[in-house]
Coordinates of C-alpha atoms and ligand atoms in Angstrom, one line a residue:
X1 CA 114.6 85.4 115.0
X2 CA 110.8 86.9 114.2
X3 CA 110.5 90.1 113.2
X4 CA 108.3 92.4 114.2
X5 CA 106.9 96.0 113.7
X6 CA 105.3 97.8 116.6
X7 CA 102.3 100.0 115.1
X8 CA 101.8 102.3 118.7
X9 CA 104.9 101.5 119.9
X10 CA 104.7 105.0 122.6
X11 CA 100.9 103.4 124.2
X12 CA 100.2 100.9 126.4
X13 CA 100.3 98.5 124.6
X14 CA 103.7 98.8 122.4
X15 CA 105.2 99.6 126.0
X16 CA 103.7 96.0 127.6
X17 CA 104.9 94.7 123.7
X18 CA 107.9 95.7 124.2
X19 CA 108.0 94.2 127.9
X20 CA 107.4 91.1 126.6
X21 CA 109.6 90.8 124.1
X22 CA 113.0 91.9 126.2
X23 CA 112.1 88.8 127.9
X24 CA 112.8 87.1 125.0
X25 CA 115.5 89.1 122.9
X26 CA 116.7 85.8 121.4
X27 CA 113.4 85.4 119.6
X28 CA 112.3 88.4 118.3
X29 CA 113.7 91.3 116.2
X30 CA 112.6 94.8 116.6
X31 CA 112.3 95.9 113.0
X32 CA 109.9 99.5 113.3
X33 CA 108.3 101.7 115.8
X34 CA 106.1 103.9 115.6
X35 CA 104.6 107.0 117.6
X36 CA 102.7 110.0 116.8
X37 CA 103.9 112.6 118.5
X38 CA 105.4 111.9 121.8
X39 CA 108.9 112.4 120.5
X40 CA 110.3 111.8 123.7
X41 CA 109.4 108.5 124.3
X42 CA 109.8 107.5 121.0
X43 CA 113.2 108.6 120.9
X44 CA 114.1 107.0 124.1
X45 CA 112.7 103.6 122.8
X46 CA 115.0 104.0 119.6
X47 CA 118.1 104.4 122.0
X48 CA 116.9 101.3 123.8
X49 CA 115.8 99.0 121.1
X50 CA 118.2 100.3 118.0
X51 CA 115.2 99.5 115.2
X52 CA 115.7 100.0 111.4
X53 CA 113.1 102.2 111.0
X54 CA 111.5 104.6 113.3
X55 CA 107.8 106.3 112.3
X56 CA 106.2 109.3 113.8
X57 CA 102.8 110.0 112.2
X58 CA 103.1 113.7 112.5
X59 CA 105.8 115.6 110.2
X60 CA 107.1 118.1 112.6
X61 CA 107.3 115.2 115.4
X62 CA 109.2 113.5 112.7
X63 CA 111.7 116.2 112.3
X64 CA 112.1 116.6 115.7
X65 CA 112.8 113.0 116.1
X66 CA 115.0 112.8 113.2
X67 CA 117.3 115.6 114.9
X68 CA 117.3 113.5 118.0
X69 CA 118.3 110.4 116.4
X70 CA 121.2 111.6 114.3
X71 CA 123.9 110.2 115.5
X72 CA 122.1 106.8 115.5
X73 CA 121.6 104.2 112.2
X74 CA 117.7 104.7 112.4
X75 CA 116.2 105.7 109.5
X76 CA 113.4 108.2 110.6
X77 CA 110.5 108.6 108.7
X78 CA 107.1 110.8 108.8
X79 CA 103.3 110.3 107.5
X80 CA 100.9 107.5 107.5
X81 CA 102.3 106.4 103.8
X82 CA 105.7 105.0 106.4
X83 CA 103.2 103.4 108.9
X84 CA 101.9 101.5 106.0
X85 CA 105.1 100.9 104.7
X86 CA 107.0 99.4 107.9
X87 CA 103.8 97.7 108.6
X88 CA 104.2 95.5 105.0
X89 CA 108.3 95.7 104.2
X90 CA 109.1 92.0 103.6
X91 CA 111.6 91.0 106.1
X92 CA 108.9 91.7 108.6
X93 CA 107.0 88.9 110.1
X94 CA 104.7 89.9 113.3
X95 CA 103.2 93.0 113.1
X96 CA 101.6 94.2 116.2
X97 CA 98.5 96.9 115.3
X98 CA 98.3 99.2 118.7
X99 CA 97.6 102.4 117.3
X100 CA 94.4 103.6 118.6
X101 CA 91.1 104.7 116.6
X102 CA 90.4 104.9 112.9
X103 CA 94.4 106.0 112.3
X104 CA 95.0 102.6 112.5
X105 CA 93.3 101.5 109.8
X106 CA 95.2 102.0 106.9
X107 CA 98.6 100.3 108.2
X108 CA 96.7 97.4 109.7
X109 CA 95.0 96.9 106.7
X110 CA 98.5 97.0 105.1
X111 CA 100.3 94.8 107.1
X112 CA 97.2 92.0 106.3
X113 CA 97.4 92.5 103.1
X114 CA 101.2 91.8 102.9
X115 CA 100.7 88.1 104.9
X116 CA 102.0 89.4 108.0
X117 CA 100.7 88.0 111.7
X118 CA 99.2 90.8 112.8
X119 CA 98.5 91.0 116.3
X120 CA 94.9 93.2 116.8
X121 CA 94.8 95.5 119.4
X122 CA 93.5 98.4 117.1
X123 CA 89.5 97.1 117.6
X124 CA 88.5 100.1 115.8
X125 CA 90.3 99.2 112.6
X126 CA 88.0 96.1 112.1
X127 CA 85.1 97.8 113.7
X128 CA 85.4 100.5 110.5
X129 CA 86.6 98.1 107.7
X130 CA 84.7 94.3 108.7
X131 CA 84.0 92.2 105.7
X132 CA 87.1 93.8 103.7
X133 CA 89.3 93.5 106.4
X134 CA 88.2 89.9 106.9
X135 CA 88.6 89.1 102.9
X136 CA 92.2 90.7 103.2
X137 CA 93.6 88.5 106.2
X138 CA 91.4 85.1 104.2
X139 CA 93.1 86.6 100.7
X140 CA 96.6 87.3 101.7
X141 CA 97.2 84.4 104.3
X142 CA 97.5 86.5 106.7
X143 CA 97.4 85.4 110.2
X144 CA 94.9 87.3 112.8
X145 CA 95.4 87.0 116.2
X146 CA 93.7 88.7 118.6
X147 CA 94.7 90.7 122.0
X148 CA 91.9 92.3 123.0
X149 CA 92.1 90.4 126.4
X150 CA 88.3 89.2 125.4
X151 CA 89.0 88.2 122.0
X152 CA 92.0 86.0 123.2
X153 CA 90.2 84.6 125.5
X154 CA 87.3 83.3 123.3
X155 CA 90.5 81.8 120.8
X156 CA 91.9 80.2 123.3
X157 CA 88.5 78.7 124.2
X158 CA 87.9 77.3 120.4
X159 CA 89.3 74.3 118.4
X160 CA 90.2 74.9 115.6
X161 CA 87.1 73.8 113.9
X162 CA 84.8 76.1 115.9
X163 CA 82.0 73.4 115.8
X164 CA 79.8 73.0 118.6
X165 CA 79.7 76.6 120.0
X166 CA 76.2 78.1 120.8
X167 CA 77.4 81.3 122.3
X168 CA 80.0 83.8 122.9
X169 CA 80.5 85.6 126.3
X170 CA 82.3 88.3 126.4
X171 CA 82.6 89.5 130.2
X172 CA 82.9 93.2 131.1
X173 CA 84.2 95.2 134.5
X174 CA 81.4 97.6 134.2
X175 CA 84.4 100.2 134.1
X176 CA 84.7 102.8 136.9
X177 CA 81.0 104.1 136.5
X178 CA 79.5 100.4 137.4
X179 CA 77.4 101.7 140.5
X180 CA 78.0 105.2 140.6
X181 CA 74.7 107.3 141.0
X182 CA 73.3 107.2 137.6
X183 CA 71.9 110.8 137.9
X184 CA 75.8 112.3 139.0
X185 CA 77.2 110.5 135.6
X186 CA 76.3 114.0 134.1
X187 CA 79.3 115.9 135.8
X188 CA 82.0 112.7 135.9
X189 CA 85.6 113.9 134.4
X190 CA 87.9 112.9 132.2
X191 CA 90.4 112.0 134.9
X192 CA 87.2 110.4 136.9
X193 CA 86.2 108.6 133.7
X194 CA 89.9 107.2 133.0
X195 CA 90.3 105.8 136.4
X196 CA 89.5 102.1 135.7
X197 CA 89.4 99.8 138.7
X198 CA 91.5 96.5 137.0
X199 CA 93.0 97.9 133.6
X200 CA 96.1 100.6 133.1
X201 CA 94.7 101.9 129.3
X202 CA 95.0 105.0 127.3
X203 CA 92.7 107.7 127.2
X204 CA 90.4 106.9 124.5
X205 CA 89.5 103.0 125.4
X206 CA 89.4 104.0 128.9
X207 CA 86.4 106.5 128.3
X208 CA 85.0 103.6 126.1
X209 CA 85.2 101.3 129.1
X210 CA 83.4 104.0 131.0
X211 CA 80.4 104.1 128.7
X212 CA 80.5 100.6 127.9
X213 CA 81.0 101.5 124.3
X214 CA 84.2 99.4 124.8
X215 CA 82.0 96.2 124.7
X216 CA 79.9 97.4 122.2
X217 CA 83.1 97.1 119.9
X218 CA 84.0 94.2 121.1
X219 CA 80.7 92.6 119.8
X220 CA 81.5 93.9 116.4
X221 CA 84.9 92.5 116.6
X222 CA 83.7 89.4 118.0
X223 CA 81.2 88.7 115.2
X224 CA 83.9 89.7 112.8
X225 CA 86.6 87.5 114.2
X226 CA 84.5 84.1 115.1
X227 CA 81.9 84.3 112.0
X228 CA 79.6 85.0 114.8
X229 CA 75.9 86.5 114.6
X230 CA 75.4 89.2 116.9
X231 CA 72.8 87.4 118.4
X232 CA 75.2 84.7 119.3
X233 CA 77.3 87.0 121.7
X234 CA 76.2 88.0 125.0
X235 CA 77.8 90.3 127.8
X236 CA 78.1 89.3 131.7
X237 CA 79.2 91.9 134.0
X238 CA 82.9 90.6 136.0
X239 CA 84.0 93.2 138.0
X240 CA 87.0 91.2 139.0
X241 CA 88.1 90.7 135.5
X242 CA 89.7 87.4 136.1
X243 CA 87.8 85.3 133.6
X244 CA 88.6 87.6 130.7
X245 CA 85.1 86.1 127.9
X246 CA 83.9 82.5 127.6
X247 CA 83.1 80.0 125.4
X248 CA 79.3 78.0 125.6
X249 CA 78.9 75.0 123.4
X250 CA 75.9 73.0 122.3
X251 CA 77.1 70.1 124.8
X252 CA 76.5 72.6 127.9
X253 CA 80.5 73.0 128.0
X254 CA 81.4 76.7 129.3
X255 CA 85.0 76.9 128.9
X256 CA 86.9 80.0 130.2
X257 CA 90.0 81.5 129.9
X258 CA 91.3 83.2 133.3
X259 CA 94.1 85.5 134.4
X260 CA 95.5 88.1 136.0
X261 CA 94.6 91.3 134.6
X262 CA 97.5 92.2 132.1
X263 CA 97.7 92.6 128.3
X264 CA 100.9 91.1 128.7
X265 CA 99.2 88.0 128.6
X266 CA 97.3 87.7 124.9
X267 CA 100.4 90.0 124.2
X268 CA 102.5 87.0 124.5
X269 CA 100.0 84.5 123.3
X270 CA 99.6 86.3 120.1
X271 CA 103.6 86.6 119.9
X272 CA 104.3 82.8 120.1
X273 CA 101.2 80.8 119.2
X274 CA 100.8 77.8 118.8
X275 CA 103.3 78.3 121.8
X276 CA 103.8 79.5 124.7
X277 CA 106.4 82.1 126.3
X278 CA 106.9 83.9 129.8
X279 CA 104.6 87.1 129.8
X280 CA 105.8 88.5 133.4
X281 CA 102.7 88.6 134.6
X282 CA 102.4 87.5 138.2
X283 CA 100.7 83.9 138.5
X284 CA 97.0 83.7 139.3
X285 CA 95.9 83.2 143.1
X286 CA 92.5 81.9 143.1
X287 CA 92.5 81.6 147.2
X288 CA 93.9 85.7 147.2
X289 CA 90.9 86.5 144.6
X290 CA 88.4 84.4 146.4
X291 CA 85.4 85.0 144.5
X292 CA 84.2 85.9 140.8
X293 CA 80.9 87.9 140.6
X294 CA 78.7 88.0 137.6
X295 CA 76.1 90.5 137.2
X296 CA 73.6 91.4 134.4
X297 CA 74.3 94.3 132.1
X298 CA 72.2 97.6 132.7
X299 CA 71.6 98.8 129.4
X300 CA 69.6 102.0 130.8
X301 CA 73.2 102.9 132.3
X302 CA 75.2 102.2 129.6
X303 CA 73.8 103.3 126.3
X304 CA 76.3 102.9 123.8
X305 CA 75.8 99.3 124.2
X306 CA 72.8 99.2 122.2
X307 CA 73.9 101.4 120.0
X308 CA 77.0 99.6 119.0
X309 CA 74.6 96.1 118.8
X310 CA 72.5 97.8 116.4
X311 CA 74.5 99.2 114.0
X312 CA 76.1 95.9 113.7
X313 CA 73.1 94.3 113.0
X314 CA 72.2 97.4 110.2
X315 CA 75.8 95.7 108.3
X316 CA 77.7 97.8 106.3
X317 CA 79.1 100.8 107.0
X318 CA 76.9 101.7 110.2
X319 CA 79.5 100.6 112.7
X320 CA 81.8 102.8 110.8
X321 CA 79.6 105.5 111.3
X322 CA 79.1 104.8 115.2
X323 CA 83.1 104.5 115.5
X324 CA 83.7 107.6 113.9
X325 CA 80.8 109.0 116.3
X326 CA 81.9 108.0 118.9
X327 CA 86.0 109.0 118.0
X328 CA 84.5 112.4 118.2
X329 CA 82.9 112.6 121.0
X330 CA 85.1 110.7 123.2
X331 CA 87.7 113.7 122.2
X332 CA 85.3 116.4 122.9
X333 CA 85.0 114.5 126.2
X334 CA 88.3 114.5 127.2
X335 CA 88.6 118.2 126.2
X336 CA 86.3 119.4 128.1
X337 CA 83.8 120.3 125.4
X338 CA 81.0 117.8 126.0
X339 CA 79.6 115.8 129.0
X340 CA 80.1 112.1 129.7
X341 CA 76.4 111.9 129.5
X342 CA 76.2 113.5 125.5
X343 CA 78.5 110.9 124.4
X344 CA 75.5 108.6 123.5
X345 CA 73.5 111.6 121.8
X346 CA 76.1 112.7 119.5
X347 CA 76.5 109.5 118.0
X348 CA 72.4 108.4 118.0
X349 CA 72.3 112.1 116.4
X350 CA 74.8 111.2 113.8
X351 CA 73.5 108.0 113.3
X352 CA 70.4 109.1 112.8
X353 CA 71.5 111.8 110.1
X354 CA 73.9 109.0 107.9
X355 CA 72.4 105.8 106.9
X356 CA 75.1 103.0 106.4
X357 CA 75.6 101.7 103.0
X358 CA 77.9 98.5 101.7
X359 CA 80.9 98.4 102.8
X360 CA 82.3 96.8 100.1
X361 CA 85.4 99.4 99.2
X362 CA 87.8 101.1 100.9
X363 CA 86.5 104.9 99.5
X364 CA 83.0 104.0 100.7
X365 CA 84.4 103.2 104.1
X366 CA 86.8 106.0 104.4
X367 CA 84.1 108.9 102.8
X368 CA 81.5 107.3 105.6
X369 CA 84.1 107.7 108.4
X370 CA 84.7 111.6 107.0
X371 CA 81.2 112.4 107.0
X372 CA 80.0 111.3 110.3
X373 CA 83.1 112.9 111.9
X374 CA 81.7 116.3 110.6
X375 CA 78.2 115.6 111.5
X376 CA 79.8 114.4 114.8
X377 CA 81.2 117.6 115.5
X378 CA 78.1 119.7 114.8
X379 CA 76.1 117.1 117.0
X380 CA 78.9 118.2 120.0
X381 CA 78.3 121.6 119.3
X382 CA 74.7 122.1 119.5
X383 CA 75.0 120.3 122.8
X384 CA 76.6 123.1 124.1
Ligands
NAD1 P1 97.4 104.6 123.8 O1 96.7 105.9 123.7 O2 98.1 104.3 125.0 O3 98.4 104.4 122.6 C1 98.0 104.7 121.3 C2 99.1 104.6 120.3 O4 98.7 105.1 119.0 C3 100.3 105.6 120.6 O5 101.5 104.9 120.3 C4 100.1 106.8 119.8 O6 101.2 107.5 119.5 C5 99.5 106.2 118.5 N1 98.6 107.1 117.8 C6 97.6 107.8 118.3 N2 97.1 108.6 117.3 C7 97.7 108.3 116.2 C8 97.7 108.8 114.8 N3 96.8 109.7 114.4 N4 98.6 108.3 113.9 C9 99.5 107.4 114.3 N5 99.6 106.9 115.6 C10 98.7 107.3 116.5 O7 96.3 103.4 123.5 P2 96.4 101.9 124.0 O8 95.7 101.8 125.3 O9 97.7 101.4 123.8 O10 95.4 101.2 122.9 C11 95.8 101.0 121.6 C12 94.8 100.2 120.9 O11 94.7 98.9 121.5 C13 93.4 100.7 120.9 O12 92.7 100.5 119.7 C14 92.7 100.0 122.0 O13 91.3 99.9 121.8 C15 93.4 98.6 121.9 N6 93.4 97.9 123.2 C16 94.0 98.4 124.3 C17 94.0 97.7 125.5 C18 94.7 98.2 126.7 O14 94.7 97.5 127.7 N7 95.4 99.3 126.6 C19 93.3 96.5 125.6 C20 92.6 96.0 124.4 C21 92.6 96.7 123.2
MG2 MG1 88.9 94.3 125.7

């Protein structure tokens, strides 16, 4: 039996985790869960999946849950201290790292530095911490698998020696704003902005997807993940999402990695490598799809790409900077307090006020991420 905690066990992708796993109840363990504060799901996954350990980030959430769970053998616990902890308690062997944004961080980096396999979903974390993150997982022996969809999709496409390659591609939907009239993106909503055409997400990546800023992660986390220069990694519009990134080597090889659209997928890839396992996820009907369109990206559009390119090639803490930017802005986003089209400006604005430094410590990173948050929020509201 593996083990496993569930960082984000109440998102989308502890819920498809989760999925996977009943399929295979004989294999796997369900050690922790975690939530923040959706108390109700949370507690409804405890009835159903009986863990040792159940963790809601926020304290009153926790006592809530704790109340709700009393007749129960869980052991509830409250703060990110107890993400970090069920993220690194020995017994554990998989943990899977779905909380979403910087909150993520500290656990993920936890659970690396404790050996686990830890299944990346949470792109921000290495967005934020690169280099240490990296010399955690190579220090440790941890084993880092990835499940953003892209990011399994290039591993699957490498040997093992990674020789040969001359470029990444990472492929992209173009989210829901792809060809909508570039001059109406001003007065899109959040529910507008949310409504991606292939993937069922939460909030936060799905506004990402919108402004593209997703990919612009993704190319951090790519470089991180394959040792790759940023120059190395290109992006090709797909807006059937079937061939989820791609692999070019020196040889003219292009080697792909298809499927349906469902996390479910790399979720179970990560789970079992080197083998394979039964995701659910319907099988792939090339004759139904029909055809695969590829299509350059429009960087006029979609801002945030560049941004994200070039504050990976600045190094250091830039990208921390941009994350936290753009943390803050997406939120203001989804509140209502800022337009889809000022999510770029509030995080050139902060970048332009807070120059990146080495990353080379966990304070720098962490007093980086602080700052440009406040500057972030003063940058939403003098758009206002
Ligand atoms: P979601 O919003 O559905 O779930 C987020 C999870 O994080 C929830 O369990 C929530 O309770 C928890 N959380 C939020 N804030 C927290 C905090 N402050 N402290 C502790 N826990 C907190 O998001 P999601 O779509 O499941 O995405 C999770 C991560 O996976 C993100 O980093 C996202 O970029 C990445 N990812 C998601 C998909 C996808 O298809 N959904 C694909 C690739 C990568
Ligand atoms: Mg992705």
């Amino acid at each position: 039996m593996k083990k496993i905690t569930i960082l984000g066990a109440t998102g989308t992708i502890g819920i498809n985790t989760l999925d996977v796993i009943k399929r295979h109840s004989d294999e796997f363990e369900v050690v922790a869960l975690t939530g923040h504060r959706q108390i109700d799901r949370l507690a409804a996954l405890c009835f159903e999946w009986s863990p040792r350990y159940a963790v809601m980030a926020d304290s009153d959430a926790a006592a809530q849950l704790e109340q709700r769970l009393k007749n129960t053998p869980v052991q509830v616990l409250s703060g990110t201290s107890s993400l970090s902890q069920v993220a690194s308690l020995p017994e554990v062997d998989i943990v899977m790292a779905a909380i979403v944004g910087a909150a993520g961080l500290l656990p993920t980096l936890a659970a690396a530095q404790a050996g686990k396999r830890v299944l990346l979903a949470n792109k921000e974390a290495l967005v934020m911490s690169g280099q240490l993150f990296m010399d955690a997982v190579r220090e440790h022996g941890a084993e880092l698998l990835p499940i953003d969809s892209e990011h399994n999709a290039v591993f699957q496409c490498m040997p093992p020696s990674a020789a040969g390659i001359s470029r990444i591609l990472l492929t992209a939907s173009g989210g829901p704003f792809r060809s909508y009239p570039i001059e109406q993106l001003h007065d899109v909503t959040p529910d507008q902005a949310c409504a991606h055409p292939n993937w069922n997400m939460g909030r936060k990546i799905s506004v990402d997807s919108a402004t593209m800023m997703n990919k612009g992660l993704e190319i951090i986390e790519a470089c991180w993940l394959f040792s790759a220069p940023p120059e190395q990694i290109d992006v090709v519009l797909h807006p059937q999402s079937v061939i989820h990134s791609m692999v070019e080597y020196v040889d003219g090889s292009v080697l792909a990695q298809l499927g349906n659209p469902d996390m479910r997928t790399p979720i179970a890839y990560g789970l079992a490598w080197p083998d394979r396992i039964d995701s659910g996820v319907p099988r792939l009907n090339l004759i139904d799809i029909a055809r695969l369109d590829f299509e350059a990206v429009d960087f006029e559009r979609f801002p945030c790409l560049k941004l994200a390119s070039e504050a990976m090639l600045a190094g250091g803490t830039t990208s921390t900077i941009l994350n936290a930017a753009n943390e803050v802005a997406v939120e203001a986003f989804l509140q209502e307090r800022l337009r889809f089209t000022a999510i770029p400006k509030v995080i050139e604005t902060t970048l332009s006020q807070l120059t990146g430094r080495m990353a080379n410590s966990l304070e720098v990173i962490l007093e980086d991420d602080a700052r440009a948050r406040e500057l972030a929020f003063e940058a939403v509201k003098t758009d206002n």
